[in-house]
Coordinates of C-alpha atoms and ligand atoms in Angstrom, one line a residue:
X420 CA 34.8 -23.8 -0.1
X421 CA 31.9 -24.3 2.3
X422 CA 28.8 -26.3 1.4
X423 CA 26.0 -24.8 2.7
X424 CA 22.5 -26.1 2.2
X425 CA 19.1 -24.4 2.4
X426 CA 15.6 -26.6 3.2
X427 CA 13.0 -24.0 2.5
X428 CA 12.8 -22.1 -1.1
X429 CA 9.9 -20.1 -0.2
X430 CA 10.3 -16.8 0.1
X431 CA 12.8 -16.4 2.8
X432 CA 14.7 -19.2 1.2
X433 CA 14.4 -18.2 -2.0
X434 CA 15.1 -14.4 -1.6
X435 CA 17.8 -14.7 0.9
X436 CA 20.3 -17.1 -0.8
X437 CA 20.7 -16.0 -4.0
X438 CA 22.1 -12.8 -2.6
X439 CA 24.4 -14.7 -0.1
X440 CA 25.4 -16.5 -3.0
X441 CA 26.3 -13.2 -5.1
X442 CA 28.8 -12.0 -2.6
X443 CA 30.4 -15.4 -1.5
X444 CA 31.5 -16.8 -5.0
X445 CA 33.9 -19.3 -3.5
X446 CA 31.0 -21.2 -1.3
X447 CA 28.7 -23.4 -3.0
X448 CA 24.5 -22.6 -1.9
X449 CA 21.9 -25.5 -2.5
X450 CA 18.1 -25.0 -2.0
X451 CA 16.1 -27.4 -1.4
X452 CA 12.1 -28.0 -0.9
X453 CA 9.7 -30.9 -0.9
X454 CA 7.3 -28.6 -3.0
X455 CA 8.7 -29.9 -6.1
X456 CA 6.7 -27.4 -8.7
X457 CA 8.2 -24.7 -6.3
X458 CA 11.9 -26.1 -6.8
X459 CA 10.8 -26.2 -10.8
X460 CA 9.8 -22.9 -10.9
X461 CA 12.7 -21.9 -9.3
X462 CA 14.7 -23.7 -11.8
X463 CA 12.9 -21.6 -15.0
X464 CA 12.5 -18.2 -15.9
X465 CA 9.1 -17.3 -14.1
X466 CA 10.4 -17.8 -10.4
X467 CA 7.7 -18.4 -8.0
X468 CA 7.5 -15.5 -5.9
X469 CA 7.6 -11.6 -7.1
X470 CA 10.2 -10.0 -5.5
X471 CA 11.9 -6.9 -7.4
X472 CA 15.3 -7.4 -8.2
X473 CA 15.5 -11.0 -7.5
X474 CA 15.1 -12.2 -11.0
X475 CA 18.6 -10.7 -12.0
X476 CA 20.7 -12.1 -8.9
X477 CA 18.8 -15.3 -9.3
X478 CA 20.1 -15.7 -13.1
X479 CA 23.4 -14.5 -11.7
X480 CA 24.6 -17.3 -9.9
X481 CA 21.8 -20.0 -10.6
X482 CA 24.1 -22.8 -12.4
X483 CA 27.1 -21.2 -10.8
X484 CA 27.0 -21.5 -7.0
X485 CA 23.8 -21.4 -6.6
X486 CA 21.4 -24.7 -7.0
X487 CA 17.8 -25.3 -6.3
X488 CA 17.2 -29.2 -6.3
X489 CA 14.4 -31.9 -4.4
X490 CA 16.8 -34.1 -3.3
X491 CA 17.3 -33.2 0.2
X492 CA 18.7 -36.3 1.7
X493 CA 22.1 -36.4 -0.5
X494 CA 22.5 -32.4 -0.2
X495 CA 21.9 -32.8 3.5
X496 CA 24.8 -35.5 3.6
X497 CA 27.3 -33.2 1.7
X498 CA 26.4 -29.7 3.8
X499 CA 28.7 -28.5 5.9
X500 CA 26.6 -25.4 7.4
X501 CA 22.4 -25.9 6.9
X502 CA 20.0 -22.8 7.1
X503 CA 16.8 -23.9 7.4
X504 CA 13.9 -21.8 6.5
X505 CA 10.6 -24.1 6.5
X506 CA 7.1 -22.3 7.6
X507 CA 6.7 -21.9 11.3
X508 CA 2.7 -21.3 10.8
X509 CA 0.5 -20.9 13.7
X510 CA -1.0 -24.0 15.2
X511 CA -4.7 -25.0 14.2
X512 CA -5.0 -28.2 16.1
X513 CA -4.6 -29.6 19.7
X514 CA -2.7 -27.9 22.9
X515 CA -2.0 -23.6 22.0
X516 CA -4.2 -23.8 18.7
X517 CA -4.9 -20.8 17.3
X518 CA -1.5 -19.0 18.9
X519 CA 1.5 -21.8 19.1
X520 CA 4.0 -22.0 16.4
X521 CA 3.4 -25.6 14.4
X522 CA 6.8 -26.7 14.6
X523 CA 6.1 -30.1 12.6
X524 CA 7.9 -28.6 9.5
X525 CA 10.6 -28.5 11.8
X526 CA 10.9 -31.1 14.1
X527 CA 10.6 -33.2 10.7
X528 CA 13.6 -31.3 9.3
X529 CA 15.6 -31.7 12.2
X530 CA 15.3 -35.1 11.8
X531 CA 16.0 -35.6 8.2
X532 CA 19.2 -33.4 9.4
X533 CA 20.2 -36.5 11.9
X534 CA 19.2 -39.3 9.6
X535 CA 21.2 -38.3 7.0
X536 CA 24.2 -36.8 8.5
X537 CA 27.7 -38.5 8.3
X538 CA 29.5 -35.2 9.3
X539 CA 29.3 -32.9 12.2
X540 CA 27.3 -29.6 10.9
X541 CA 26.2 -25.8 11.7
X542 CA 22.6 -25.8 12.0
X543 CA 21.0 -22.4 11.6
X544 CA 17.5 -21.7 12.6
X545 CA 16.7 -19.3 9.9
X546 CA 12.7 -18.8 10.4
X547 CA 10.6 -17.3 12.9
X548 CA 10.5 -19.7 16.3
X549 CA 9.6 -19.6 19.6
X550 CA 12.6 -18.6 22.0
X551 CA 14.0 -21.7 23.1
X552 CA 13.7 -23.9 19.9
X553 CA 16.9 -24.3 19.8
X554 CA 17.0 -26.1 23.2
X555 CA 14.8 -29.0 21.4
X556 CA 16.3 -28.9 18.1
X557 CA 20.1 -29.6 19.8
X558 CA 18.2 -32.8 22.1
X559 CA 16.8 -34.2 18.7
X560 CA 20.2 -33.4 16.8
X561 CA 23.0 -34.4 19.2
X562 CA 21.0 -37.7 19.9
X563 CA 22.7 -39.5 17.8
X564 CA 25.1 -42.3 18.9
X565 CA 27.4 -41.6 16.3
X566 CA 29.3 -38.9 17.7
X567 CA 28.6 -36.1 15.2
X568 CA 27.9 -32.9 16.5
X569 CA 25.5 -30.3 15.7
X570 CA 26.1 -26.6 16.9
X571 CA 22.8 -24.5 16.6
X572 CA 22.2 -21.3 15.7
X573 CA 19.9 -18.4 15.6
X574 CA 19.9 -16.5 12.7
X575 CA 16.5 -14.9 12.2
X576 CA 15.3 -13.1 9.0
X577 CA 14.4 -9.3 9.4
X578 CA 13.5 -8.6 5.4
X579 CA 10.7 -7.3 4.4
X580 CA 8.6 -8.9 1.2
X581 CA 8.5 -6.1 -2.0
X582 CA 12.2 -4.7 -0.5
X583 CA 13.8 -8.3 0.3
X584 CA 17.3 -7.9 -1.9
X585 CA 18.0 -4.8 -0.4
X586 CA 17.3 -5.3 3.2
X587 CA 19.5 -8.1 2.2
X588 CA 22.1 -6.4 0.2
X589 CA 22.0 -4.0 2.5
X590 CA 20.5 -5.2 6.2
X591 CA 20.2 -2.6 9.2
X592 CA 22.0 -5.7 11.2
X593 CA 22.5 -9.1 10.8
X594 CA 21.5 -10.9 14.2
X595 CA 23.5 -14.4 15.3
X596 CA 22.8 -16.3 17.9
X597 CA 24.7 -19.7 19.6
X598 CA 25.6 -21.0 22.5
X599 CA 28.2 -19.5 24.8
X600 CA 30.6 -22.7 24.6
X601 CA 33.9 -22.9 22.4
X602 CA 32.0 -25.0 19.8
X603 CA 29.1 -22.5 19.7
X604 CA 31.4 -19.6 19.8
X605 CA 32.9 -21.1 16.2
X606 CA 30.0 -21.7 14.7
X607 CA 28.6 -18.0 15.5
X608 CA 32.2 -16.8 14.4
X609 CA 31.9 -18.9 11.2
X610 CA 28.7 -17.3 10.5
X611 CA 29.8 -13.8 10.9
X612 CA 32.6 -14.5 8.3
X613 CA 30.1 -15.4 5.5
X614 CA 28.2 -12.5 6.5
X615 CA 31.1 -10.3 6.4
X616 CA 31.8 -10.3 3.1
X617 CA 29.0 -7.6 2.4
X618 CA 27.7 -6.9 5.6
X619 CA 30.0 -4.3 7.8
X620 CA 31.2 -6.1 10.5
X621 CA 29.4 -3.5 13.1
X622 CA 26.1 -4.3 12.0
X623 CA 26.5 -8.4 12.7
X624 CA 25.1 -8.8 16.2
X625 CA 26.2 -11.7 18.4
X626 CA 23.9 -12.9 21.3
X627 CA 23.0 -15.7 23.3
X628 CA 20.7 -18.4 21.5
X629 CA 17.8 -16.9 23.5
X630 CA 17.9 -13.6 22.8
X631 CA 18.2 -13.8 19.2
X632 CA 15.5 -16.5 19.0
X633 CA 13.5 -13.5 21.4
X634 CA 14.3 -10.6 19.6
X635 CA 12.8 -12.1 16.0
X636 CA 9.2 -12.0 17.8
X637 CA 9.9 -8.6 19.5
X638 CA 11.1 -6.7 16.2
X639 CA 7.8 -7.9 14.9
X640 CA 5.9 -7.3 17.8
X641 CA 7.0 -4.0 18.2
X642 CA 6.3 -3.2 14.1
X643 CA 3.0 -4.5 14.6
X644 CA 2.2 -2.2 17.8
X645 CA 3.2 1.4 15.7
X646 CA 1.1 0.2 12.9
X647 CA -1.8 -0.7 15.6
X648 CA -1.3 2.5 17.6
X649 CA -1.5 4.9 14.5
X650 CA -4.7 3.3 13.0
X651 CA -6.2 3.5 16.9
X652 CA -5.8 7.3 16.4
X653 CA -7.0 7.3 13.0
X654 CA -10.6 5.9 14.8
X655 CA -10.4 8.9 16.9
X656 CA -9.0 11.8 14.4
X657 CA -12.2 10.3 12.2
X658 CA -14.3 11.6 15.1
X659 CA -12.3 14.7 15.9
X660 CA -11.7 15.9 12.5
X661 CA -7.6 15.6 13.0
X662 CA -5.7 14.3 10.2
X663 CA -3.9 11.2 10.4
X664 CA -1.0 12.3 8.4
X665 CA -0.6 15.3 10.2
X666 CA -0.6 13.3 13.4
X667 CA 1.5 10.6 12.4
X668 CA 3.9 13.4 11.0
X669 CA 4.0 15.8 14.4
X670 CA 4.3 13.0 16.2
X671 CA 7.0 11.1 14.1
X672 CA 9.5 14.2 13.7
X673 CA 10.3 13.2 17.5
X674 CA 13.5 11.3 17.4
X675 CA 12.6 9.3 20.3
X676 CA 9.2 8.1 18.3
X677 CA 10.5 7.8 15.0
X678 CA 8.9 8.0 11.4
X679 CA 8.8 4.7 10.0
X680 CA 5.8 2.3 10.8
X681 CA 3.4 5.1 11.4
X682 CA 1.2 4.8 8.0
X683 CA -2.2 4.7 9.4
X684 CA -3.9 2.1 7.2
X685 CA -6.6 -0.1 6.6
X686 CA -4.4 -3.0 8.8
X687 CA -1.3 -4.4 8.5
X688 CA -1.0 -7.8 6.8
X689 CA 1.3 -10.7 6.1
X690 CA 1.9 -14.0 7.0
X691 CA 4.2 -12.9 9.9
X692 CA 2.6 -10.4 12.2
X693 CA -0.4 -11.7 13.5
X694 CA 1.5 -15.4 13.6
X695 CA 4.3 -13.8 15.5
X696 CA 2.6 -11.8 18.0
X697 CA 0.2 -14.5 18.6
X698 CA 3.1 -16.8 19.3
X699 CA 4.4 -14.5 21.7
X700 CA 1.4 -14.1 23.5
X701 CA 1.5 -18.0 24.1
X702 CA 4.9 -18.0 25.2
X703 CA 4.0 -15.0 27.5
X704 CA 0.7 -17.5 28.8
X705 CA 3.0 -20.2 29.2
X706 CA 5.4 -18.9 31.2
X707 CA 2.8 -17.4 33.6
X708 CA 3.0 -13.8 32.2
X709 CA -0.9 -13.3 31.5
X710 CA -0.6 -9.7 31.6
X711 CA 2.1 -9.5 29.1
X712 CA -0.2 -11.7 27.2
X713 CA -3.0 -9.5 27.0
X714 CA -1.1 -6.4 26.0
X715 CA 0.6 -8.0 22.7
X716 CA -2.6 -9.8 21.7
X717 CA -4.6 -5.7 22.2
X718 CA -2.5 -5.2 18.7
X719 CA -3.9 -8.4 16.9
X720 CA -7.4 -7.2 18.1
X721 CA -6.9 -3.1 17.0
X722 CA -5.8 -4.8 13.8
X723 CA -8.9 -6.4 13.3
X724 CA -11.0 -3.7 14.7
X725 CA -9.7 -2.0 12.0
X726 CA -10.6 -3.9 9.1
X727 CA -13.5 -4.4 10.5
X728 CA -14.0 -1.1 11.1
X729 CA -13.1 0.2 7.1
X730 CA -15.4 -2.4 6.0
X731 CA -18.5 -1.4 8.3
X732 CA -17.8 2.4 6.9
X733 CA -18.6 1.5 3.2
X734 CA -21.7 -0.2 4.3
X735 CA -22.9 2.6 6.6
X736 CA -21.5 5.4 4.0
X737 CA -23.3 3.4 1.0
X738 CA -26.5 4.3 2.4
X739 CA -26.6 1.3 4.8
X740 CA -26.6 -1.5 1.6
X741 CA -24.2 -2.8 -0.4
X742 CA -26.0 -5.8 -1.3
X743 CA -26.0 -6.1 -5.1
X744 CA -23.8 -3.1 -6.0
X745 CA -20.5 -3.2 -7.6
X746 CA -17.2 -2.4 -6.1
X747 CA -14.3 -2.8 -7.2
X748 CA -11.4 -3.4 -4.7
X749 CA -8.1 -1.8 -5.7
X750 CA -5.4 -4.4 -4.7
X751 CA -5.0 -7.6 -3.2
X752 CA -1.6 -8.2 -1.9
X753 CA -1.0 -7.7 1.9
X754 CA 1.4 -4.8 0.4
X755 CA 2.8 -3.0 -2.6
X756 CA 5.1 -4.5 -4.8
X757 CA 4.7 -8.4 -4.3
X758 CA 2.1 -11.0 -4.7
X759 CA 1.7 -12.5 -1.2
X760 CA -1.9 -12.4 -0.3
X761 CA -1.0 -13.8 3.0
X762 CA -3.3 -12.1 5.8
X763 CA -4.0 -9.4 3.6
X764 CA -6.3 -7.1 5.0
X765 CA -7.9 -6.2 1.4
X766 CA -9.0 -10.4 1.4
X767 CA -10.5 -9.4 4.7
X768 CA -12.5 -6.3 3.9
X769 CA -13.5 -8.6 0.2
X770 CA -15.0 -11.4 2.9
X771 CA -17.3 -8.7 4.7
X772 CA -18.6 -7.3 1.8
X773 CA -19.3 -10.4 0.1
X774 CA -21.5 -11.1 3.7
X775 CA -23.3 -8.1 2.6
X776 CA -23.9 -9.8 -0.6
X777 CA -22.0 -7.2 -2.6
X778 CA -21.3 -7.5 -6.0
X779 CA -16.8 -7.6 -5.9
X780 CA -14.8 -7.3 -8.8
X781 CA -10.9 -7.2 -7.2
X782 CA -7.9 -6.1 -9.6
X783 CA -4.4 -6.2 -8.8
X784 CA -1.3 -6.2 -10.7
X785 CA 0.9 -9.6 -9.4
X786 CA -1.6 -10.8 -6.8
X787 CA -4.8 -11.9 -8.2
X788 CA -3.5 -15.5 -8.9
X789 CA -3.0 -16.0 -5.0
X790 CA -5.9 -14.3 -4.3
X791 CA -8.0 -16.7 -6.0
X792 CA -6.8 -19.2 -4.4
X793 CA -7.3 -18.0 -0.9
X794 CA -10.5 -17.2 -2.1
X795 CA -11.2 -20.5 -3.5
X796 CA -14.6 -21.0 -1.0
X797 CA -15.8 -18.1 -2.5
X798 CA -14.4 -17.8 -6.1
X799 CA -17.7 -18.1 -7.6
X800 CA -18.9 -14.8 -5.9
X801 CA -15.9 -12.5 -6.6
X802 CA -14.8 -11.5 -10.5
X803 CA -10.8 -11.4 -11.0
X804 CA -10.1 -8.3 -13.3
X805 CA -6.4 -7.1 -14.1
X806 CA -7.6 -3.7 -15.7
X807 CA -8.2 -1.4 -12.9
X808 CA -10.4 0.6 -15.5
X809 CA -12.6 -2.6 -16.3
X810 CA -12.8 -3.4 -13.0
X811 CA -14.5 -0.3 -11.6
X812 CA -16.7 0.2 -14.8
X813 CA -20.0 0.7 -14.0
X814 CA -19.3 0.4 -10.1
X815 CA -20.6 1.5 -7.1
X816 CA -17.5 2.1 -5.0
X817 CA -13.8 1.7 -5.2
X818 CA -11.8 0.8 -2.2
X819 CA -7.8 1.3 -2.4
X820 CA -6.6 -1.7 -0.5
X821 CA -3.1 -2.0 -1.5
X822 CA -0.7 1.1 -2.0
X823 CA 0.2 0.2 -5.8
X824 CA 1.8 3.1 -7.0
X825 CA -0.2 2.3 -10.3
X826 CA -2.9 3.5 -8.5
X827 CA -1.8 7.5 -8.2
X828 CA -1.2 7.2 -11.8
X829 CA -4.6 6.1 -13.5
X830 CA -7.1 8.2 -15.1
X831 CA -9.8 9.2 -12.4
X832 CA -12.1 11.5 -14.7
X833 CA -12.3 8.3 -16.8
X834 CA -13.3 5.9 -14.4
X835 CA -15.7 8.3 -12.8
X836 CA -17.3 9.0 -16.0
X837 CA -17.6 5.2 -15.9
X838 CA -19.1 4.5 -12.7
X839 CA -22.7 4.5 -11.0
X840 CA -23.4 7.6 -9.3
X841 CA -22.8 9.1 -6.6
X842 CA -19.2 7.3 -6.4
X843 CA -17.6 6.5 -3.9
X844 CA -14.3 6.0 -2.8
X845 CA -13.0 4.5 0.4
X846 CA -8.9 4.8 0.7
X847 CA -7.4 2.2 2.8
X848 CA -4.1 3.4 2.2
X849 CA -4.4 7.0 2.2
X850 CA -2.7 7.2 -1.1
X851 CA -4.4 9.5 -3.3
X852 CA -5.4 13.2 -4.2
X853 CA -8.3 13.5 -1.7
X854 CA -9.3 16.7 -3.0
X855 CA -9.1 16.1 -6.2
X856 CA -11.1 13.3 -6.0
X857 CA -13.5 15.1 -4.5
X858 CA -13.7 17.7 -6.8
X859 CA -14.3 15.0 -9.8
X860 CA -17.1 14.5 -7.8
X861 CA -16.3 11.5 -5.7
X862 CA -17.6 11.2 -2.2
X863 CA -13.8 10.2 -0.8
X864 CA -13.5 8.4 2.7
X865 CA -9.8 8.7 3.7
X866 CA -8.5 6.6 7.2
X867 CA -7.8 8.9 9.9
X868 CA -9.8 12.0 8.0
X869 CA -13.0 13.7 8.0
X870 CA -14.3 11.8 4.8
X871 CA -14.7 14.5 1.2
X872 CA -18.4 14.1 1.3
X873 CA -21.5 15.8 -0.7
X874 CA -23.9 13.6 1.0
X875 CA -25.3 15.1 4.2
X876 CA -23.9 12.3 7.2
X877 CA -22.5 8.5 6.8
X878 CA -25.6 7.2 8.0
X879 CA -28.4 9.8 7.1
X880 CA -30.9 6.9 6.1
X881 CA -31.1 5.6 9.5
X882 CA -30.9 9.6 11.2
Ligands
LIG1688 P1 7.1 -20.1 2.8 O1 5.9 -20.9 3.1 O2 7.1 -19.2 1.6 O3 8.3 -21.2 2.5 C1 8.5 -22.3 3.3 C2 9.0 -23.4 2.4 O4 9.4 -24.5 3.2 C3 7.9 -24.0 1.5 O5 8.3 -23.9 0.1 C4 7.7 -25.4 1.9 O6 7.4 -26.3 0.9 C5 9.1 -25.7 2.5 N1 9.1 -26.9 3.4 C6 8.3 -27.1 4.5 N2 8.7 -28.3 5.1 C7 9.8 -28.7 4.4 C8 10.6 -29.8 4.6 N3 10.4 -30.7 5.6 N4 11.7 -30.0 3.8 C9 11.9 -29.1 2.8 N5 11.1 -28.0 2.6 C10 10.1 -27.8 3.4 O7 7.6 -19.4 4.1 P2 8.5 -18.1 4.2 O8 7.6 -16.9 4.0 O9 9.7 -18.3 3.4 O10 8.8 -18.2 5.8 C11 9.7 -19.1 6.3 C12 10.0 -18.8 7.7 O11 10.7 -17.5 7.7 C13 8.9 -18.6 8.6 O12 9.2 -19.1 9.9 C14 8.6 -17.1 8.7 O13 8.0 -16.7 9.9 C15 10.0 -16.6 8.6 N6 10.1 -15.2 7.9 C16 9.4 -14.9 6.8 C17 9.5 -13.7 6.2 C18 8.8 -13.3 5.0 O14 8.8 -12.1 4.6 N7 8.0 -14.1 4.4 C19 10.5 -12.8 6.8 C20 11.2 -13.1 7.9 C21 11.0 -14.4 8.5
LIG1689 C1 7.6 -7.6 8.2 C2 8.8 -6.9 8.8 O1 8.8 -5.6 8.4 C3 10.1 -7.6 8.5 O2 11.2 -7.0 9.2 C4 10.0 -9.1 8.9 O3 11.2 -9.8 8.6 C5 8.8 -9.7 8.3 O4 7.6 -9.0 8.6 C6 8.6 -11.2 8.7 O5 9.0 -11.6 9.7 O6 7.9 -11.8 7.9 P1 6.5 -7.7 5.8 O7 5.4 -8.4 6.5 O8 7.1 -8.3 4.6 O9 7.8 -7.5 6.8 O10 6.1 -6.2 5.4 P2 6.0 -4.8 6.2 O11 6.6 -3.8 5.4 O12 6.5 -4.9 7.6 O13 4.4 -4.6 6.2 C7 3.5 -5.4 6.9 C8 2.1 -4.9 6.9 O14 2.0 -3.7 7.6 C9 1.7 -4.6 5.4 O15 0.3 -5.0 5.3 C10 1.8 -3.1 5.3 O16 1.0 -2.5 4.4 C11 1.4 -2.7 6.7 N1 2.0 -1.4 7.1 C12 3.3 -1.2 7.2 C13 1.1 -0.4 7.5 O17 -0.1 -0.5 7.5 N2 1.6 0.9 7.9 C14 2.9 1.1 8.0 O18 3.3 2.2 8.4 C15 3.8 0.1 7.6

């Protein structure tokens, strides 16, 4: 039996071990957080995150092999291999603020590692860092005069949030990273083993430290950059009258481009992609690459452009004023099928439209608990309505900000019926019946389309 230990039950933590615990009955898997309402909830039947799926592994092996717990000093003491998965959020104070990862979270776990070690252990660097982390972390860990050693490894996280149990039931590859000596070469081999009790043994990748610690940032980046590309073209097919989907789909039956990634939408969101890229961009700057820099950070800036950009639309296509009018934003997550408001673009596009001094009732299924608390400064000024159907009553606009599948299944006559006319709605996702719409008698505004419009231009009041 092997011991192994996670600090960090959010939702890399928390999604990723349960499953690792499912296929490796012999081995025993504690999790463990500071946040101690976190570790509760963990503990209960209403876990903290919604992920689909997870509920079931979770009551699986919770009790079993599987352990979620706040004491991390005894657990550290008795682990023989320690994944740690703390937040690696982007810096907001002092030298690369704004763009450096905030290691803090840790530098401080590291350290908890030493203080409490009495056995030599596996240290794996499960979230998102900047390539050569590992360097530091083995300085702070092998410090010790006690003659434990510590092997590092990489072992970065590629799941997505809303498909996290099967990207890890079922990962395109599993990426491991350690040092090329004999003790590093064990550790990575160890490693592989757990993994390889689901995981075919072609899809485990073994690298240097570097370029698994590297390749984290890039897969992101490089997400990031299709999503940025195709919503650069929506902006022109708008002006062209091409379609988007048609674009994205002639372009993506080339098997050199690819398919996936190439949903033009109203931006991408999360609490890794901007973070990532931006940390990439500083590690570019700081090792004297300024023009690498400035071509990653172009796809933080098209990202923005394009909220921006959806949000300046409704104004302009609501006759140039929004203030006062009702709309109702259709989702608040950063994507279908969790809760995580992190970055979401939809909290975005809510904060431009309340600096139009528009009237915003936002509805989502699973997110509007997080949303209320990212919108704390402005909670006053925004109404929090499950009921899709209540929340567009007597509204303005709609904008579809989150591809629910909920939303292609509601009642559109009935909430037309119900709203102020002429209706709007703006489709940040591209996700319903455009025509249709329009033929309710919606004035539809697709990304990447010519908008489904009776009214004569977007900005006839000021032609
Ligand atoms: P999260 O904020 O949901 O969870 C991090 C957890 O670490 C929190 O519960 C926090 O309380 C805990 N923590 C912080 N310091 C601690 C300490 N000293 N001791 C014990 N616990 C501590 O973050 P997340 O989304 O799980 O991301 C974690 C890392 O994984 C990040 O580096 C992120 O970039 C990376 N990652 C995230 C995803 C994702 O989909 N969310 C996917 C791949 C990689
Ligand atoms: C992303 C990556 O897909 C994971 O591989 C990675 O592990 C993770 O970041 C991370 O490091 O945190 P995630 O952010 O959970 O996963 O979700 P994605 O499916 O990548 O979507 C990100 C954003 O892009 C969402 O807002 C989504 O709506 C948007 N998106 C995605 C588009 O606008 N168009 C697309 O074609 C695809």
């Amino acid at each position: 039996m092997t011991n192994i230990l996670c600090i960090g039950a959010g939702y890399v933590g928390g999604s990723t071990m349960p499953i690792m615990a499912s296929h490796c009955p012999e081995h025993r898997i504690v999790i463990v957080d500071i946040n101690e309402a976190r570790i509760a909830a963990w503990q209960s039947d209403q876990l903290p995150i919604y992920e689909p799926g997870l509920d079931e592994i979770v009551r699986q092996t919770r009790g079993k092999n599987l352990f979620f717990s706040t004491e991390i000093n005894r657990h550290i003491a008795e682990a023989d291999i320690i994944f740690v998965s703390v937040n690696t959020p982007t810096k907001t104070f002092g030298q690369g603020a704004g763009r450096a990862a905030d290691l803090q979270y840790w530098e401080k776990t590291a350290r908890q590692i030493l203080e409490n070690s009495t056995s030599s252990k596996i240290v794996v660097e499960k979230s998102t860092l900047p390539v050569r982390t590992a360097e530091a972390m083995e300085r702070i860990l092998n410090s010790n005069g006690s003659g434990l050693h510590f092997d590092i490894l990489s072992n970065p996280e590629f799941l997505a949030e809303g498909t996290a149990v099967r990207d890890m039931q079922n990962p395109d590859r599993v990426l491991i990273g350690g040092r090329e000596t004999e003790s590093g070469q064990k550790a990575v081999e160890r490693l592989v083993e757990i993994y390889a009790q689901w995981v075919p043994r072609d899809r485990i990748i073994t690298t240097n430290l570097w370029s698994s610690e590297l390749s984290k940032l890039v897969a992101n980046a490089f997400l990031a950059q299709r999503i940025s590309s195709i919503n650069a073209i929506s902006a022109l097919c708008e002006k062209t009258e091409a379609d988007i989907n048609e674009v994205s789909n002639a372009i993506g039956r080339d098997e050199r481009i690819g398919r996936y990634f190439l949903r033009a939408s109203v931006g991408f969101g999360g609490s890794c992609f901007k973070k990532d890229i931006l940390n990439l961009v500083y590690l570019c700057e700081h090792y004297g690459l300024p023009e690498v820099a400035k071509y990653w950070e172009q796809v933080v800036a098209m990202n923005e452009y394009q909220e921006a950009r959806f949000a300046a639309n409704m104004v302009t296509s609501m006759f140039n004023t929004i203030a006062g009018k009702r709309i109702a934003l259709f989702g608040a997550a950063f994507k279908a099928n969790t809760d995580d408001t992190r970055e979401s673009p939809a909290l975005e596009v809510c904060r431009a439209l309340l600096a139009e001094q528009a009237d915003i009732v936002l509805t989502d299924p699973y997110a509007l608990d997080n949303a209320r608390y990212d919108l704390s400064d402005l909670v006053n000024r925004v109404t929090f309505e499950i009921d899709p159907y209540v929340a567009s009553f007597r509204a303005h606009a709609i904008a579809i900000l989150t591809e629910w599948s909920l939303y292609t299944q509601l009642d559109y006559e009935r909430i037309y019926n119900s709203m102020v006319k002429p209706a709007f709605i703006f489709d940040g996702r591209n996700l319903l019946d455009h025509k249709k719409l329009y033929e309710m008698g919606f004035n539809v505004y697709p990304i990447g389309k010519p908008p489904f419009t009776r009214l004569l231009t977007n900005n006839f009041m000021h032609a």
